[in-house]
PDB file of C-alpha atoms in Angstrom:
ATOM      1  CA  UNK S1027      -0.042  -0.012  -0.544  1.00 42.00           C
ATOM      2  CA  UNK S1028       1.483   3.638  -0.419  1.00 43.00           C
ATOM      3  CA  UNK S1029       0.796   6.489   0.835  1.00 40.00           C
ATOM      4  CA  UNK S1030       0.741   7.290   4.771  1.00 41.00           C
ATOM      5  CA  UNK S1031      -3.490   7.961   4.721  1.00 44.00           C
ATOM      6  CA  UNK S1032      -3.482   4.310   3.223  1.00 52.00           C
ATOM      7  CA  UNK S1033      -1.825   2.869   6.233  1.00 55.00           C
ATOM      8  CA  UNK S1034      -3.631   5.474   9.010  1.00 59.00           C
ATOM      9  CA  UNK S1035      -6.822   3.965   7.370  1.00 69.00           C
ATOM     10  CA  UNK S1036      -5.686   0.710   6.800  1.00 79.00           C
ATOM     11  CA  UNK S1037      -5.042   1.336  11.245  1.00 81.00           C
ATOM     12  CA  UNK S1038      -8.075   2.864  11.986  1.00 84.00           C
ATOM     13  CA  UNK S1039      -9.607   0.016  10.297  1.00 88.00           C
ATOM     14  CA  UNK S1040      -7.964  -2.838  11.686  1.00 86.00           C
ATOM     15  CA  UNK S1041      -8.507  -1.467  15.518  1.00 85.00           C
ATOM     16  CA  UNK S1042     -12.252  -0.953  13.690  1.00 87.00           C
ATOM     17  CA  UNK S1043     -12.320  -5.018  12.608  1.00 89.00           C
ATOM     18  CA  UNK S1044     -11.382  -5.229  16.648  1.00 86.00           C
ATOM     19  CA  UNK S1045     -13.100  -4.352  18.551  1.00 85.00           C
ATOM     20  CA  UNK S1046     -16.256  -5.597  16.078  1.00 87.00           C
ATOM     21  CA  UNK S1047     -14.854  -9.284  16.331  1.00 86.00           C
ATOM     22  CA  UNK S1048     -14.161  -8.734  19.760  1.00 81.00           C
ATOM     23  CA  UNK S1049     -17.869  -7.421  20.786  1.00 82.00           C
ATOM     24  CA  UNK S1050     -19.615 -10.395  18.363  1.00 81.00           C
ATOM     25  CA  UNK S1051     -17.352 -12.737  19.961  1.00 76.00           C
ATOM     26  CA  UNK S1052     -18.930 -11.331  23.356  1.00 73.00           C
ATOM     27  CA  UNK S1053     -22.355 -11.778  22.766  1.00 73.00           C
ATOM     28  CA  UNK S1054     -21.207 -15.083  21.090  1.00 69.00           C
ATOM     29  CA  UNK S1055     -20.776 -16.468  24.829  1.00 64.00           C
ATOM     30  CA  UNK S1056     -22.142 -13.975  27.004  1.00 63.00           C
ATOM     31  CA  UNK S1057     -25.971 -15.186  25.823  1.00 56.00           C
ATOM     32  CA  UNK S1058     -25.486 -18.696  24.901  1.00 53.00           C
ATOM     33  CA  UNK S1059     -22.449 -19.180  27.165  1.00 49.00           C
ATOM     34  CA  UNK S1060     -23.836 -22.688  27.449  1.00 51.00           C
ATOM     35  CA  UNK S1061     -24.704 -23.866  24.345  1.00 55.00           C
ATOM     36  CA  UNK S1062     -21.411 -22.204  21.967  1.00 57.00           C
ATOM     37  CA  UNK S1063     -19.277 -25.204  23.798  1.00 61.00           C
ATOM     38  CA  UNK S1064     -22.585 -27.603  22.424  1.00 65.00           C
ATOM     39  CA  UNK S1065     -23.357 -26.716  19.227  1.00 71.00           C
ATOM     40  CA  UNK S1066     -20.279 -28.909  17.077  1.00 78.00           C
ATOM     41  CA  UNK S1067     -17.444 -27.810  15.540  1.00 79.00           C
ATOM     42  CA  UNK S1068     -18.381 -27.043  12.546  1.00 83.00           C
ATOM     43  CA  UNK S1069     -21.109 -24.699  13.663  1.00 81.00           C
ATOM     44  CA  UNK S1070     -19.002 -22.988  15.676  1.00 82.00           C
ATOM     45  CA  UNK S1071     -16.471 -21.907  12.925  1.00 86.00           C
ATOM     46  CA  UNK S1072     -19.328 -20.939  10.966  1.00 85.00           C
ATOM     47  CA  UNK S1073     -20.662 -18.555  13.874  1.00 84.00           C
ATOM     48  CA  UNK S1074     -16.898 -17.489  14.630  1.00 87.00           C
ATOM     49  CA  UNK S1075     -16.644 -16.866  10.740  1.00 90.00           C
ATOM     50  CA  UNK S1076     -20.199 -15.178   9.777  1.00 88.00           C
ATOM     51  CA  UNK S1077     -19.259 -12.446  12.679  1.00 89.00           C
ATOM     52  CA  UNK S1078     -15.585 -11.871  11.351  1.00 91.00           C
ATOM     53  CA  UNK S1079     -17.736 -11.120   8.548  1.00 93.00           C
ATOM     54  CA  UNK S1080     -19.537  -8.996  10.129  1.00 91.00           C
ATOM     55  CA  UNK S1081     -16.621  -7.429  11.859  1.00 91.00           C
ATOM     56  CA  UNK S1082     -14.635  -6.602   8.406  1.00 93.00           C
ATOM     57  CA  UNK S1083     -18.155  -5.236   6.749  1.00 92.00           C
ATOM     58  CA  UNK S1084     -18.873  -2.929   9.992  1.00 91.00           C
ATOM     59  CA  UNK S1085     -16.079  -1.481  10.525  1.00 91.00           C
ATOM     60  CA  UNK S1086     -15.630  -0.389   7.132  1.00 91.00           C
ATOM     61  CA  UNK S1087     -18.655   0.665   6.623  1.00 87.00           C
ATOM     62  CA  UNK S1088     -18.164   2.790   9.251  1.00 84.00           C
ATOM     63  CA  UNK S1089     -15.502   4.788   7.213  1.00 82.00           C
ATOM     64  CA  UNK S1090     -15.693   8.103   5.793  1.00 81.00           C
ATOM     65  CA  UNK S1091     -16.632   6.825   2.705  1.00 84.00           C
ATOM     66  CA  UNK S1092     -17.989   4.293   3.304  1.00 80.00           C
ATOM     67  CA  UNK S1093     -20.630   5.065   0.477  1.00 84.00           C
ATOM     68  CA  UNK S1094     -18.079   4.225  -2.113  1.00 86.00           C
ATOM     69  CA  UNK S1095     -18.410   0.808  -2.494  1.00 90.00           C
ATOM     70  CA  UNK S1096     -21.246  -1.653  -1.737  1.00 91.00           C
ATOM     71  CA  UNK S1097     -19.333  -4.681  -0.523  1.00 92.00           C
ATOM     72  CA  UNK S1098     -20.552  -4.676   3.011  1.00 92.00           C
ATOM     73  CA  UNK S1099     -23.628  -3.773   2.817  1.00 92.00           C
ATOM     74  CA  UNK S1100     -23.728  -6.826   1.050  1.00 92.00           C
ATOM     75  CA  UNK S1101     -22.385  -8.512   2.990  1.00 92.00           C
ATOM     76  CA  UNK S1102     -24.787  -7.020   6.496  1.00 91.00           C
ATOM     77  CA  UNK S1103     -27.471  -7.582   4.063  1.00 91.00           C
ATOM     78  CA  UNK S1104     -26.795 -11.506   3.753  1.00 89.00           C
ATOM     79  CA  UNK S1105     -25.782 -11.813   7.104  1.00 87.00           C
ATOM     80  CA  UNK S1106     -29.010 -10.414   8.659  1.00 87.00           C
ATOM     81  CA  UNK S1107     -30.446 -12.553   6.569  1.00 85.00           C
ATOM     82  CA  UNK S1108     -29.326 -15.475   6.716  1.00 80.00           C
ATOM     83  CA  UNK S1109     -29.900 -14.824  10.582  1.00 77.00           C
ATOM     84  CA  UNK S1110     -33.353 -14.221  10.247  1.00 78.00           C
ATOM     85  CA  UNK S1111     -33.862 -17.600   8.377  1.00 73.00           C
ATOM     86  CA  UNK S1112     -32.101 -19.667  11.594  1.00 68.00           C
ATOM     87  CA  UNK S1113     -35.106 -17.473  13.201  1.00 67.00           C
ATOM     88  CA  UNK S1114     -37.730 -19.119  11.387  1.00 64.00           C
ATOM     89  CA  UNK S1115     -35.880 -22.372  10.725  1.00 53.00           C
ATOM     90  CA  UNK S1116     -36.431 -22.223   6.655  1.00 45.00           C
ATOM     91  CA  UNK S1117     -33.802 -23.646   3.677  1.00 48.00           C
ATOM     92  CA  UNK S1118     -32.471 -21.580   1.987  1.00 47.00           C
ATOM     93  CA  UNK S1119     -32.532 -21.664  -2.450  1.00 46.00           C
ATOM     94  CA  UNK S1120     -29.073 -20.111  -3.108  1.00 46.00           C
ATOM     95  CA  UNK S1121     -28.848 -21.931  -6.384  1.00 40.00           C
ATOM     96  CA  UNK S1122     -32.009 -20.199  -7.716  1.00 40.00           C
ATOM     97  CA  UNK S1123     -29.841 -16.983  -7.337  1.00 43.00           C
ATOM     98  CA  UNK S1124     -27.348 -18.595  -9.126  1.00 46.00           C
ATOM     99  CA  UNK S1125     -28.794 -19.488 -11.952  1.00 46.00           C
ATOM    100  CA  UNK S1126     -29.838 -16.202 -12.936  1.00 46.00           C
ATOM    101  CA  UNK S1127     -27.468 -14.655 -12.877  1.00 44.00           C
ATOM    102  CA  UNK S1128     -25.673 -17.115 -15.281  1.00 46.00           C
ATOM    103  CA  UNK S1129     -28.507 -16.842 -17.431  1.00 45.00           C
ATOM    104  CA  UNK S1130     -28.339 -13.326 -16.882  1.00 48.00           C
ATOM    105  CA  UNK S1131     -24.459 -13.263 -17.741  1.00 47.00           C
ATOM    106  CA  UNK S1132     -25.619 -15.283 -21.301  1.00 48.00           C
ATOM    107  CA  UNK S1133     -27.524 -13.245 -22.182  1.00 44.00           C
ATOM    108  CA  UNK S1134     -25.312 -10.830 -21.928  1.00 48.00           C
ATOM    109  CA  UNK S1135     -23.147 -12.461 -23.418  1.00 47.00           C
ATOM    110  CA  UNK S1136     -25.014 -13.667 -26.852  1.00 48.00           C
ATOM    111  CA  UNK S1137     -25.737 -10.054 -27.573  1.00 49.00           C
ATOM    112  CA  UNK S1138     -22.513  -8.874 -28.103  1.00 51.00           C
ATOM    113  CA  UNK S1139     -19.895  -9.291 -30.712  1.00 53.00           C
ATOM    114  CA  UNK S1140     -19.940 -12.603 -31.462  1.00 50.00           C
ATOM    115  CA  UNK S1141     -15.892 -12.330 -33.044  1.00 52.00           C
ATOM    116  CA  UNK S1142     -13.647 -11.352 -30.278  1.00 81.00           C
ATOM    117  CA  UNK S1143     -12.601 -15.267 -28.574  1.00 86.00           C
ATOM    118  CA  UNK S1144     -10.898 -12.691 -26.002  1.00 83.00           C
ATOM    119  CA  UNK S1145     -13.243 -10.071 -25.251  1.00 83.00           C
ATOM    120  CA  UNK S1146     -15.576 -12.524 -24.533  1.00 87.00           C
ATOM    121  CA  UNK S1147     -12.031 -14.343 -21.957  1.00 90.00           C
ATOM    122  CA  UNK S1148     -12.421 -11.340 -20.443  1.00 86.00           C
ATOM    123  CA  UNK S1149     -16.662 -11.749 -19.693  1.00 87.00           C
ATOM    124  CA  UNK S1150     -16.539 -14.510 -18.117  1.00 90.00           C
ATOM    125  CA  UNK S1151     -13.530 -14.022 -16.135  1.00 92.00           C
ATOM    126  CA  UNK S1152     -15.050 -10.584 -15.116  1.00 91.00           C
ATOM    127  CA  UNK S1153     -18.497 -12.975 -13.969  1.00 92.00           C
ATOM    128  CA  UNK S1154     -16.908 -15.265 -11.890  1.00 93.00           C
ATOM    129  CA  UNK S1155     -15.284 -12.005 -10.761  1.00 93.00           C
ATOM    130  CA  UNK S1156     -19.216 -10.543 -10.151  1.00 94.00           C
ATOM    131  CA  UNK S1157     -19.822 -13.908  -7.908  1.00 92.00           C
ATOM    132  CA  UNK S1158     -17.094 -13.547  -5.225  1.00 93.00           C
ATOM    133  CA  UNK S1159     -16.985  -9.335  -4.277  1.00 93.00           C
ATOM    134  CA  UNK S1160     -20.165  -9.661  -2.500  1.00 92.00           C
ATOM    135  CA  UNK S1161     -23.139  -7.294  -3.282  1.00 89.00           C
ATOM    136  CA  UNK S1162     -21.607  -8.121  -7.730  1.00 88.00           C
ATOM    137  CA  UNK S1163     -23.783 -10.091  -8.349  1.00 87.00           C
ATOM    138  CA  UNK S1164     -26.157  -7.104  -8.492  1.00 86.00           C
ATOM    139  CA  UNK S1165     -27.014  -6.035 -11.925  1.00 82.00           C
ATOM    140  CA  UNK S1166     -26.724  -2.431 -11.093  1.00 84.00           C
ATOM    141  CA  UNK S1167     -22.995  -3.566 -10.199  1.00 86.00           C
ATOM    142  CA  UNK S1168     -20.978  -2.599 -13.914  1.00 87.00           C
ATOM    143  CA  UNK S1169     -17.805  -3.342 -14.878  1.00 87.00           C
ATOM    144  CA  UNK S1170     -15.705   0.142 -13.162  1.00 89.00           C
ATOM    145  CA  UNK S1171     -17.922  -1.021  -9.809  1.00 91.00           C
ATOM    146  CA  UNK S1172     -16.489  -4.256 -10.344  1.00 92.00           C
ATOM    147  CA  UNK S1173     -12.843  -3.403 -10.349  1.00 93.00           C
ATOM    148  CA  UNK S1174     -13.032  -1.380  -7.815  1.00 92.00           C
ATOM    149  CA  UNK S1175     -14.746  -3.366  -5.710  1.00 93.00           C
ATOM    150  CA  UNK S1176     -12.165  -5.936  -6.592  1.00 94.00           C
ATOM    151  CA  UNK S1177      -9.308  -3.496  -5.151  1.00 94.00           C
ATOM    152  CA  UNK S1178     -11.585  -2.235  -1.765  1.00 94.00           C
ATOM    153  CA  UNK S1179     -12.993  -5.462  -1.902  1.00 95.00           C
ATOM    154  CA  UNK S1180      -9.149  -7.909  -2.147  1.00 95.00           C
ATOM    155  CA  UNK S1181      -7.345  -4.491   0.540  1.00 93.00           C
ATOM    156  CA  UNK S1182      -9.590  -5.499   3.210  1.00 94.00           C
ATOM    157  CA  UNK S1183      -9.341  -9.284   3.259  1.00 94.00           C
ATOM    158  CA  UNK S1184      -6.267  -9.491   3.509  1.00 94.00           C
ATOM    159  CA  UNK S1185      -6.556  -6.732   6.295  1.00 93.00           C
ATOM    160  CA  UNK S1186      -8.709  -9.550   7.539  1.00 94.00           C
ATOM    161  CA  UNK S1187      -6.559 -12.874   7.467  1.00 95.00           C
ATOM    162  CA  UNK S1188      -3.872 -10.200   9.177  1.00 92.00           C
ATOM    163  CA  UNK S1189      -5.542  -9.636  11.788  1.00 90.00           C
ATOM    164  CA  UNK S1190      -7.408 -12.845  12.161  1.00 91.00           C
ATOM    165  CA  UNK S1191      -3.682 -14.122  12.501  1.00 91.00           C
ATOM    166  CA  UNK S1192      -3.136 -12.144  15.418  1.00 87.00           C
ATOM    167  CA  UNK S1193      -5.573 -12.369  17.003  1.00 85.00           C
ATOM    168  CA  UNK S1194      -5.444 -16.156  16.671  1.00 86.00           C
ATOM    169  CA  UNK S1195      -1.358 -16.340  18.223  1.00 85.00           C
ATOM    170  CA  UNK S1196      -2.703 -13.647  20.684  1.00 81.00           C
ATOM    171  CA  UNK S1197      -5.440 -15.915  22.105  1.00 79.00           C
ATOM    172  CA  UNK S1198      -2.781 -18.977  21.818  1.00 81.00           C
ATOM    173  CA  UNK S1199      -0.562 -17.119  23.990  1.00 78.00           C
ATOM    174  CA  UNK S1200      -2.339 -15.459  26.194  1.00 73.00           C
ATOM    175  CA  UNK S1201      -4.165 -18.836  27.512  1.00 72.00           C
ATOM    176  CA  UNK S1202      -0.821 -21.292  27.822  1.00 72.00           C
ATOM    177  CA  UNK S1203       0.540 -17.751  29.960  1.00 69.00           C
ATOM    178  CA  UNK S1204      -2.775 -18.049  31.728  1.00 65.00           C
ATOM    179  CA  UNK S1205      -1.781 -22.153  32.306  1.00 66.00           C
ATOM    180  CA  UNK S1206       2.341 -20.652  33.169  1.00 67.00           C
ATOM    181  CA  UNK S1207       0.993 -18.406  35.036  1.00 66.00           C
ATOM    182  CA  UNK S1208      -1.402 -20.682  37.571  1.00 64.00           C
ATOM    183  CA  UNK S1209       1.715 -23.479  37.290  1.00 64.00           C
ATOM    184  CA  UNK S1210       4.084 -20.129  39.024  1.00 64.00           C
ATOM    185  CA  UNK S1211       0.644 -19.028  41.423  1.00 62.00           C
ATOM    186  CA  UNK S1212       0.349 -22.459  42.375  1.00 61.00           C
ATOM    187  CA  UNK S1213       4.195 -23.126  43.395  1.00 61.00           C
ATOM    188  CA  UNK S1214       4.670 -19.382  45.098  1.00 61.00           C
ATOM    189  CA  UNK S1215       1.282 -20.058  46.917  1.00 59.00           C
ATOM    190  CA  UNK S1216       2.911 -23.807  48.268  1.00 59.00           C
ATOM    191  CA  UNK S1217       6.333 -21.183  49.328  1.00 59.00           C
ATOM    192  CA  UNK S1218       4.874 -18.880  51.463  1.00 58.00           C
ATOM    193  CA  UNK S1219       3.005 -21.498  52.681  1.00 58.00           C
ATOM    194  CA  UNK S1220       5.976 -23.048  53.764  1.00 58.00           C
ATOM    195  CA  UNK S1221       8.260 -20.600  54.504  1.00 61.00           C
ATOM    196  CA  UNK S1222       5.358 -18.962  56.471  1.00 63.00           C
ATOM    197  CA  UNK S1223       6.086 -21.977  58.435  1.00 62.00           C
ATOM    198  CA  UNK S1224       9.151 -21.403  58.988  1.00 62.00           C
ATOM    199  CA  UNK S1225       9.401 -17.889  59.856  1.00 65.00           C
ATOM    200  CA  UNK S1226       6.070 -18.440  62.283  1.00 61.00           C
ATOM    201  CA  UNK S1227       8.078 -21.765  64.051  1.00 63.00           C
ATOM    202  CA  UNK S1228      11.226 -19.530  64.339  1.00 64.00           C
ATOM    203  CA  UNK S1229       9.074 -16.550  66.055  1.00 67.00           C
ATOM    204  CA  UNK S1230       7.182 -19.600  68.180  1.00 62.00           C
ATOM    205  CA  UNK S1231      10.804 -21.081  69.683  1.00 63.00           C
ATOM    206  CA  UNK S1232      11.523 -17.751  70.526  1.00 67.00           C
ATOM    207  CA  UNK S1233       7.614 -15.697  72.177  1.00 65.00           C
ATOM    208  CA  UNK S1234       7.972 -18.868  73.828  1.00 63.00           C
ATOM    209  CA  UNK S1235      11.755 -18.455  75.111  1.00 64.00           C
ATOM    210  CA  UNK S1236      10.136 -14.660  76.161  1.00 67.00           C
ATOM    211  CA  UNK S1237       7.561 -15.499  77.724  1.00 63.00           C
ATOM    212  CA  UNK S1238       8.905 -18.505  80.364  1.00 63.00           C
ATOM    213  CA  UNK S1239      12.226 -16.302  80.678  1.00 64.00           C
ATOM    214  CA  UNK S1240       9.867 -14.340  82.313  1.00 60.00           C
ATOM    215  CA  UNK S1241       7.413 -17.130  84.189  1.00 59.00           C
ATOM    216  CA  UNK S1242      10.470 -18.173  86.552  1.00 59.00           C
ATOM    217  CA  UNK S1243      11.261 -14.881  87.417  1.00 53.00           C
ATOM    218  CA  UNK S1244      14.642 -15.974  86.058  1.00 51.00           C
ATOM    219  CA  UNK S1245      15.614 -18.471  86.768  1.00 51.00           C
ATOM    220  CA  UNK S1246      17.015 -19.515  83.615  1.00 45.00           C
ATOM    221  CA  UNK S1247      15.563 -22.743  81.932  1.00 46.00           C
ATOM    222  CA  UNK S1248      19.123 -22.602  79.845  1.00 49.00           C
ATOM    223  CA  UNK S1249      21.805 -24.780  81.492  1.00 49.00           C
ATOM    224  CA  UNK S1250      24.303 -22.806  83.689  1.00 43.00           C
ATOM    225  CA  UNK S1251      27.118 -22.497  83.037  1.00 48.00           C
ATOM    226  CA  UNK S1252      28.662 -24.284  86.083  1.00 48.00           C
ATOM    227  CA  UNK S1253      29.500 -23.231  89.082  1.00 48.00           C
ATOM    228  CA  UNK S1254      26.754 -20.350  88.794  1.00 46.00           C
ATOM    229  CA  UNK S1255      24.094 -20.550  91.532  1.00 47.00           C
ATOM    230  CA  UNK S1256      20.988 -18.781  92.057  1.00 44.00           C
ATOM    231  CA  UNK S1257      19.361 -18.209  94.950  1.00 41.00           C
TER     232      UNK S1257
ATOM    233  CA  UNK T  89      -1.654   8.986  -4.128  1.00 59.00           C
ATOM    234  CA  UNK T  90      -3.614   6.822  -2.194  1.00 69.00           C
ATOM    235  CA  UNK T  91      -5.444   3.611  -3.850  1.00 70.00           C
ATOM    236  CA  UNK T  92      -8.614   5.786  -2.343  1.00 69.00           C
ATOM    237  CA  UNK T  93      -7.505   8.657  -4.245  1.00 68.00           C
ATOM    238  CA  UNK T  94      -6.507   6.668  -7.426  1.00 69.00           C
ATOM    239  CA  UNK T  95     -10.951   5.650  -7.317  1.00 67.00           C
ATOM    240  CA  UNK T  96     -12.047   8.803  -6.552  1.00 69.00           C
ATOM    241  CA  UNK T  97     -10.122  10.510  -9.519  1.00 67.00           C
ATOM    242  CA  UNK T  98     -11.243   7.827 -11.187  1.00 65.00           C
ATOM    243  CA  UNK T  99     -14.692   8.533 -10.532  1.00 65.00           C
ATOM    244  CA  UNK T 100     -14.591  12.769 -11.169  1.00 65.00           C
ATOM    245  CA  UNK T 101     -12.859  12.166 -14.392  1.00 59.00           C
ATOM    246  CA  UNK T 102     -15.915  10.276 -15.142  1.00 53.00           C
ATOM    247  CA  UNK T 103     -17.892  12.467 -14.531  1.00 57.00           C
ATOM    248  CA  UNK T 104     -16.093  15.986 -16.295  1.00 55.00           C
ATOM    249  CA  UNK T 105     -16.110  13.813 -19.979  1.00 51.00           C
ATOM    250  CA  UNK T 106     -19.581  13.922 -19.583  1.00 47.00           C
ATOM    251  CA  UNK T 107     -20.054  11.108 -20.932  1.00 50.00           C
ATOM    252  CA  UNK T 108     -21.685   7.720 -19.659  1.00 46.00           C
ATOM    253  CA  UNK T 109     -20.075   5.631 -21.648  1.00 58.00           C
ATOM    254  CA  UNK T 110     -17.026   3.922 -19.548  1.00 61.00           C
ATOM    255  CA  UNK T 111     -14.203   3.869 -22.084  1.00 78.00           C
ATOM    256  CA  UNK T 112     -11.447   0.565 -22.176  1.00 79.00           C
ATOM    257  CA  UNK T 113      -8.853   3.283 -21.628  1.00 84.00           C
ATOM    258  CA  UNK T 114     -10.320   3.268 -18.230  1.00 86.00           C
ATOM    259  CA  UNK T 115     -10.902   0.267 -17.985  1.00 85.00           C
ATOM    260  CA  UNK T 116      -7.958  -0.906 -18.473  1.00 84.00           C
ATOM    261  CA  UNK T 117      -6.213   1.317 -15.520  1.00 88.00           C
ATOM    262  CA  UNK T 118      -8.074  -0.204 -12.636  1.00 90.00           C
ATOM    263  CA  UNK T 119      -6.889  -4.061 -13.774  1.00 89.00           C
ATOM    264  CA  UNK T 120      -3.160  -2.353 -14.105  1.00 88.00           C
ATOM    265  CA  UNK T 121      -4.488  -1.714 -10.623  1.00 90.00           C
ATOM    266  CA  UNK T 122      -5.954  -3.930  -9.389  1.00 90.00           C
ATOM    267  CA  UNK T 123      -2.833  -6.396 -11.316  1.00 89.00           C
ATOM    268  CA  UNK T 124      -1.277  -4.207  -8.631  1.00 89.00           C
ATOM    269  CA  UNK T 125      -2.553  -5.400  -5.750  1.00 89.00           C
ATOM    270  CA  UNK T 126      -2.056  -9.171  -6.456  1.00 89.00           C
ATOM    271  CA  UNK T 127       1.553 -10.998  -4.704  1.00 86.00           C
ATOM    272  CA  UNK T 128       3.779 -10.274  -6.965  1.00 77.00           C
ATOM    273  CA  UNK T 129       4.396 -14.094  -7.475  1.00 73.00           C
ATOM    274  CA  UNK T 130       0.877 -14.860  -9.422  1.00 71.00           C
ATOM    275  CA  UNK T 131       1.592 -12.918 -11.830  1.00 69.00           C
ATOM    276  CA  UNK T 132       5.166 -13.609 -13.631  1.00 59.00           C
ATOM    277  CA  UNK T 133       5.762 -10.073 -15.260  1.00 58.00           C
ATOM    278  CA  UNK T 134       4.597  -6.715 -13.951  1.00 60.00           C
ATOM    279  CA  UNK T 135       4.245  -5.295 -17.512  1.00 68.00           C
ATOM    280  CA  UNK T 136       2.150  -6.775 -20.522  1.00 72.00           C
ATOM    281  CA  UNK T 137      -0.426  -9.357 -18.109  1.00 80.00           C
ATOM    282  CA  UNK T 138      -4.332  -9.410 -20.381  1.00 84.00           C
ATOM    283  CA  UNK T 139      -7.081  -8.021 -18.536  1.00 85.00           C
ATOM    284  CA  UNK T 140      -8.014 -12.301 -18.523  1.00 88.00           C
ATOM    285  CA  UNK T 141      -5.208 -12.884 -16.790  1.00 89.00           C
ATOM    286  CA  UNK T 142      -5.415 -10.205 -13.742  1.00 91.00           C
ATOM    287  CA  UNK T 143      -8.905 -10.841 -13.095  1.00 92.00           C
ATOM    288  CA  UNK T 144      -8.308 -14.742 -13.123  1.00 93.00           C
ATOM    289  CA  UNK T 145      -5.653 -14.186 -10.677  1.00 92.00           C
ATOM    290  CA  UNK T 146      -8.089 -11.937  -8.631  1.00 94.00           C
ATOM    291  CA  UNK T 147     -10.609 -14.837  -8.707  1.00 95.00           C
ATOM    292  CA  UNK T 148      -7.888 -17.339  -6.961  1.00 94.00           C
ATOM    293  CA  UNK T 149      -5.972 -14.604  -5.269  1.00 95.00           C
ATOM    294  CA  UNK T 150     -10.004 -13.695  -3.573  1.00 96.00           C
ATOM    295  CA  UNK T 151     -10.950 -17.279  -3.764  1.00 96.00           C
ATOM    296  CA  UNK T 152      -7.393 -18.492  -1.442  1.00 95.00           C
ATOM    297  CA  UNK T 153      -8.037 -14.984   1.398  1.00 96.00           C
ATOM    298  CA  UNK T 154     -11.541 -16.537   1.869  1.00 95.00           C
ATOM    299  CA  UNK T 155      -9.796 -20.773   2.748  1.00 96.00           C
ATOM    300  CA  UNK T 156      -7.288 -18.407   5.070  1.00 95.00           C
ATOM    301  CA  UNK T 157     -10.296 -16.811   7.005  1.00 95.00           C
ATOM    302  CA  UNK T 158     -12.056 -19.870   7.139  1.00 94.00           C
ATOM    303  CA  UNK T 159      -8.887 -21.986   8.266  1.00 94.00           C
ATOM    304  CA  UNK T 160      -8.145 -19.388  10.843  1.00 94.00           C
ATOM    305  CA  UNK T 161     -11.546 -19.351  11.920  1.00 92.00           C
ATOM    306  CA  UNK T 162     -11.764 -22.903  12.498  1.00 91.00           C
ATOM    307  CA  UNK T 163      -8.546 -22.919  14.246  1.00 90.00           C
ATOM    308  CA  UNK T 164      -9.680 -19.042  16.299  1.00 87.00           C
ATOM    309  CA  UNK T 165     -12.875 -21.135  17.337  1.00 85.00           C
ATOM    310  CA  UNK T 166     -10.686 -24.018  18.419  1.00 85.00           C
ATOM    311  CA  UNK T 167      -9.137 -21.622  20.777  1.00 82.00           C
ATOM    312  CA  UNK T 168     -12.722 -20.101  22.318  1.00 77.00           C
ATOM    313  CA  UNK T 169     -13.881 -23.408  23.533  1.00 75.00           C
ATOM    314  CA  UNK T 170     -10.232 -24.969  25.190  1.00 72.00           C
ATOM    315  CA  UNK T 171      -9.380 -21.531  26.273  1.00 67.00           C
ATOM    316  CA  UNK T 172     -12.091 -19.232  28.459  1.00 65.00           C
ATOM    317  CA  UNK T 173     -13.966 -16.653  26.772  1.00 63.00           C
ATOM    318  CA  UNK T 174     -11.962 -13.636  29.525  1.00 67.00           C
ATOM    319  CA  UNK T 175      -9.141 -15.268  28.044  1.00 66.00           C
ATOM    320  CA  UNK T 176      -9.885 -14.422  24.248  1.00 68.00           C
ATOM    321  CA  UNK T 177     -11.204 -11.318  25.471  1.00 69.00           C
ATOM    322  CA  UNK T 178      -8.471 -10.273  26.682  1.00 69.00           C
ATOM    323  CA  UNK T 179      -6.066 -11.005  24.528  1.00 69.00           C
ATOM    324  CA  UNK T 180      -7.919  -9.002  21.540  1.00 69.00           C
ATOM    325  CA  UNK T 181      -8.141  -6.140  23.894  1.00 69.00           C
ATOM    326  CA  UNK T 182      -3.914  -6.498  23.560  1.00 67.00           C
ATOM    327  CA  UNK T 183      -4.175  -6.971  20.396  1.00 66.00           C
ATOM    328  CA  UNK T 184      -6.174  -3.752  20.345  1.00 64.00           C
ATOM    329  CA  UNK T 185      -2.770  -2.045  22.706  1.00 61.00           C
ATOM    330  CA  UNK T 186      -0.825  -2.557  19.854  1.00 60.00           C
TER     331      UNK T 186
END
């Protein structure tokens, strides 16, 4: 990426992404605390993945130039639809939309000039790219818009991957450190108890000696040096 | 110039020209900028790569990024299952501060 502005906008995006991810993860585990552990690994992965996508889209949508791109809103719309579908427990048939797009693209290809093979290839590749970009299948997205969307999407996808990697590594480090601290704490506590016992014992002996000396009123409990007697 | 400035310049240029037709020059300009974003290993020789190749590589690059997000999400969900939530939250907060 070039320019200082790009770096700062990426940094603020990354911070917004992390913040959103934190909120999503907290919402996931606090509202359905028991069920997050109870659901299958596959379901958990899907939930985490959709949270990261929503976090990325929301962070992008939150910045100043949010209106310039469509893909964040497409992701958010898709996620809210999926959420509503899950609540109503209906099966979503997604292939219908895909078929519609294919027939549209085939019609466009046939209506354009049939001669130039290179241009047909470019058109085919453009159609494939539409499927990769969220919201790319919309008919309102022309070629220029699609290319702009692709550039913005790639940049932010890369940032998402970087952030996810950092978070995974941080969680891994933290949990291992936490275990280490737990072990060290145990050793520390044990050593304090041990030392404390020793100190207590020593103090007790000293106190006992002082007390017993006083009680005997000058009479030493310790063996006197020979030749000395107390009356 | 930042990427955003470049995109905005292209947009304003098309508006200033008065015609709504998208010129091939604009498209090839955008394609070359897209090419710059792709990792270098994907394109042998940065000059004179056909647009169709750039588009193809962009698709496969996005696909591989999606796969990476998938794998990382799986790893993160496994970590969240084994460690407690407060650890994960503390880790994310620490990343925020860095």
